[in-house]
Amino acid sequence: MSQFLLDTNICIHWSKDEFGLRQKLQQVGPENCFISELTIAEMLYGVAKSASTKQVANRHSLDILRQAFAGHILLVADGFELYAQEKARLRSIGRLVDDFDLLIGCTASRSSPVTPATSRNCRKFGWKTGLMTI
């Protein structure tokens, strides 16, 4: 069975129970789904910048996500070497990619057998081959 690293957008949609993601991930098997610690950082930022009336609810959603993926949170340090190589390569051809997106993709590549990042936004991972879409 394939394993998947979910990007931040997918995790946000999962938290909101949108697009049938909870059911889709249940079909794939929760044991085959992972998130990056950068996704947690991005979502913490989202909580911090949200309206004060929504911060408690947004933090609660993040806490539920963290509990659901406990033991399935990948460390970005595993992708640092590949990140440096890919960032230099992409820059040399004039292609700029968001650092967090690049790190998430490189983390997936380095966390074999995890399939490269799973996203609804293929453009942001266009540099990456093998991208899975949901």
mmCIF file of C-alpha atoms in Angstrom:
data_model
loop_
_atom_site.group_PDB
_atom_site.id
_atom_site.type_symbol
_atom_site.label_atom_id
_atom_site.label_comp_id
_atom_site.label_asym_id
_atom_site.label_seq_id
_atom_site.Cartn_x
_atom_site.Cartn_y
_atom_site.Cartn_z
ATOM 1 C CA MET A 1 0.000 0.000 0.000
ATOM 2 C CA SER A 2 1.236 3.483 -0.832
ATOM 3 C CA GLN A 3 1.920 6.006 1.893
ATOM 4 C CA PHE A 4 1.181 9.711 1.557
ATOM 5 C CA LEU A 5 2.487 12.983 2.964
ATOM 6 C CA LEU A 6 -0.404 15.442 3.066
ATOM 7 C CA ASP A 7 0.310 19.111 2.456
ATOM 8 C CA THR A 8 -1.093 21.947 4.546
ATOM 9 C CA ASN A 9 -4.032 22.652 2.229
ATOM 10 C CA ILE A 10 -5.164 19.034 2.451
ATOM 11 C CA CYS A 11 -4.880 19.158 6.252
ATOM 12 C CA ILE A 12 -6.984 22.327 6.384
ATOM 13 C CA HIS A 13 -9.646 20.687 4.213
ATOM 14 C CA TRP A 14 -9.454 17.559 6.408
ATOM 15 C CA SER A 15 -9.969 19.707 9.519
ATOM 16 C CA LYS A 16 -13.049 21.293 7.950
ATOM 17 C CA ASP A 17 -14.298 17.900 6.717
ATOM 18 C CA GLU A 18 -14.394 19.191 3.138
ATOM 19 C CA PHE A 19 -14.257 17.302 -0.172
ATOM 20 C CA GLY A 20 -14.893 13.984 1.550
ATOM 21 C CA LEU A 21 -11.253 13.897 2.671
ATOM 22 C CA ARG A 22 -11.852 12.127 5.950
ATOM 23 C CA GLN A 23 -13.602 9.312 4.103
ATOM 24 C CA LYS A 24 -10.910 9.190 1.394
ATOM 25 C CA LEU A 25 -8.117 9.036 3.955
ATOM 26 C CA GLN A 26 -10.010 6.366 5.876
ATOM 27 C CA GLN A 27 -10.112 4.309 2.660
ATOM 28 C CA VAL A 28 -6.365 4.770 2.153
ATOM 29 C CA GLY A 29 -5.824 3.854 5.787
ATOM 30 C CA PRO A 30 -4.780 6.301 8.499
ATOM 31 C CA GLU A 31 -1.598 4.291 9.008
ATOM 32 C CA ASN A 32 -0.562 5.294 5.463
ATOM 33 C CA CYS A 33 -1.020 9.053 5.923
ATOM 34 C CA PHE A 34 1.588 11.467 7.262
ATOM 35 C CA ILE A 35 1.992 15.196 7.763
ATOM 36 C CA SER A 36 5.082 17.377 8.015
ATOM 37 C CA GLU A 37 5.982 19.304 11.120
ATOM 38 C CA LEU A 38 5.976 22.341 8.800
ATOM 39 C CA THR A 39 2.272 21.806 8.265
ATOM 40 C CA ILE A 40 1.798 22.214 12.000
ATOM 41 C CA ALA A 41 3.860 25.429 11.913
ATOM 42 C CA GLU A 42 1.809 26.789 9.008
ATOM 43 C CA MET A 43 -1.427 25.928 10.758
ATOM 44 C CA LEU A 44 -0.241 27.529 14.017
ATOM 45 C CA TYR A 45 0.399 30.681 11.985
ATOM 46 C CA GLY A 46 -3.126 30.411 10.611
ATOM 47 C CA VAL A 47 -4.501 30.215 14.146
ATOM 48 C CA ALA A 48 -2.436 33.233 15.231
ATOM 49 C CA LYS A 49 -3.623 35.400 12.352
ATOM 50 C CA SER A 50 -7.276 34.384 12.519
ATOM 51 C CA ALA A 51 -9.907 36.649 14.017
ATOM 52 C CA SER A 52 -9.989 36.521 17.798
ATOM 53 C CA THR A 53 -13.501 35.071 17.624
ATOM 54 C CA LYS A 54 -12.201 32.063 15.637
ATOM 55 C CA GLN A 55 -8.863 31.409 17.334
ATOM 56 C CA VAL A 56 -10.179 28.967 19.937
ATOM 57 C CA ALA A 57 -12.072 26.917 17.331
ATOM 58 C CA ASN A 58 -9.126 26.951 14.920
ATOM 59 C CA ARG A 59 -6.719 25.886 17.662
ATOM 60 C CA HIS A 60 -9.096 23.080 18.619
ATOM 61 C CA SER A 61 -9.167 21.887 14.979
ATOM 62 C CA LEU A 62 -5.368 21.882 14.921
ATOM 63 C CA ASP A 63 -5.218 19.929 18.185
ATOM 64 C CA ILE A 64 -7.571 17.311 16.702
ATOM 65 C CA LEU A 65 -5.363 17.060 13.595
ATOM 66 C CA ARG A 66 -2.252 16.609 15.727
ATOM 67 C CA GLN A 67 -3.951 13.865 17.734
ATOM 68 C CA ALA A 68 -5.172 12.141 14.569
ATOM 69 C CA PHE A 69 -1.659 12.102 13.099
ATOM 70 C CA ALA A 70 0.274 11.411 16.308
ATOM 71 C CA GLY A 71 3.204 9.193 15.385
ATOM 72 C CA HIS A 72 2.803 10.186 11.729
ATOM 73 C CA ILE A 73 4.449 13.622 11.807
ATOM 74 C CA LEU A 74 7.608 13.670 9.690
ATOM 75 C CA LEU A 75 10.623 15.773 10.602
ATOM 76 C CA VAL A 76 11.768 18.231 7.953
ATOM 77 C CA ALA A 77 15.442 17.773 8.852
ATOM 78 C CA ASP A 78 15.372 14.515 6.899
ATOM 79 C CA GLY A 79 14.896 16.553 3.717
ATOM 80 C CA PHE A 80 17.501 19.302 4.276
ATOM 81 C CA GLU A 81 20.164 17.941 1.902
ATOM 82 C CA LEU A 82 17.696 17.384 -0.915
ATOM 83 C CA TYR A 83 16.116 20.789 -0.201
ATOM 84 C CA ALA A 84 19.463 22.550 -0.675
ATOM 85 C CA GLN A 85 20.148 20.710 -3.937
ATOM 86 C CA GLU A 86 16.650 21.281 -5.317
ATOM 87 C CA LYS A 87 16.522 24.958 -4.310
ATOM 88 C CA ALA A 88 19.861 25.579 -6.067
ATOM 89 C CA ARG A 89 18.740 23.633 -9.147
ATOM 90 C CA LEU A 90 15.401 25.404 -9.366
ATOM 91 C CA ARG A 91 16.966 28.826 -8.838
ATOM 92 C CA SER A 92 19.482 28.135 -11.625
ATOM 93 C CA ILE A 93 16.599 27.665 -14.056
ATOM 94 C CA GLY A 94 14.719 30.701 -12.767
ATOM 95 C CA ARG A 95 12.049 28.782 -10.898
ATOM 96 C CA LEU A 96 11.263 30.029 -7.413
ATOM 97 C CA VAL A 97 9.339 27.720 -5.098
ATOM 98 C CA ASP A 98 8.041 28.586 -1.630
ATOM 99 C CA ASP A 99 10.532 27.307 0.948
ATOM 100 C CA PHE A 100 7.936 25.458 3.022
ATOM 101 C CA ASP A 101 6.431 23.777 -0.052
ATOM 102 C CA LEU A 102 9.900 22.758 -1.184
ATOM 103 C CA LEU A 103 10.787 21.400 2.267
ATOM 104 C CA ILE A 104 7.531 19.451 2.491
ATOM 105 C CA GLY A 105 8.152 17.912 -0.938
ATOM 106 C CA CYS A 106 11.756 17.070 -0.079
ATOM 107 C CA THR A 107 10.690 15.562 3.241
ATOM 108 C CA ALA A 108 8.306 13.283 1.351
ATOM 109 C CA SER A 109 11.066 12.273 -1.057
ATOM 110 C CA ARG A 110 13.441 11.451 1.793
ATOM 111 C CA SER A 111 10.892 9.556 3.875
ATOM 112 C CA SER A 112 10.718 6.466 1.706
ATOM 113 C CA PRO A 113 8.360 4.711 1.140
ATOM 114 C CA VAL A 114 6.178 7.824 1.574
ATOM 115 C CA THR A 115 4.788 8.997 -1.757
ATOM 116 C CA PRO A 116 5.683 12.586 -2.635
ATOM 117 C CA ALA A 117 3.390 15.202 -1.194
ATOM 118 C CA THR A 118 -0.326 14.942 -1.749
ATOM 119 C CA SER A 119 -2.007 18.208 -2.635
ATOM 120 C CA ARG A 120 -4.978 19.842 -4.311
ATOM 121 C CA ASN A 121 -2.638 22.538 -5.635
ATOM 122 C CA CYS A 122 -0.442 20.872 -8.243
ATOM 123 C CA ARG A 123 1.055 24.171 -9.421
ATOM 124 C CA LYS A 124 2.919 24.759 -6.188
ATOM 125 C CA PHE A 125 4.513 21.318 -6.437
ATOM 126 C CA GLY A 126 5.026 21.457 -10.216
ATOM 127 C CA TRP A 127 8.767 21.003 -9.746
ATOM 128 C CA LYS A 128 8.113 17.621 -8.147
ATOM 129 C CA THR A 129 7.461 14.480 -10.136
ATOM 130 C CA GLY A 130 5.224 11.791 -8.704
ATOM 131 C CA LEU A 131 2.831 14.215 -7.025
ATOM 132 C CA MET A 132 -0.430 12.621 -5.979
ATOM 133 C CA THR A 133 -3.612 14.669 -6.096
ATOM 134 C CA ILE A 134 -6.744 14.262 -4.047
#
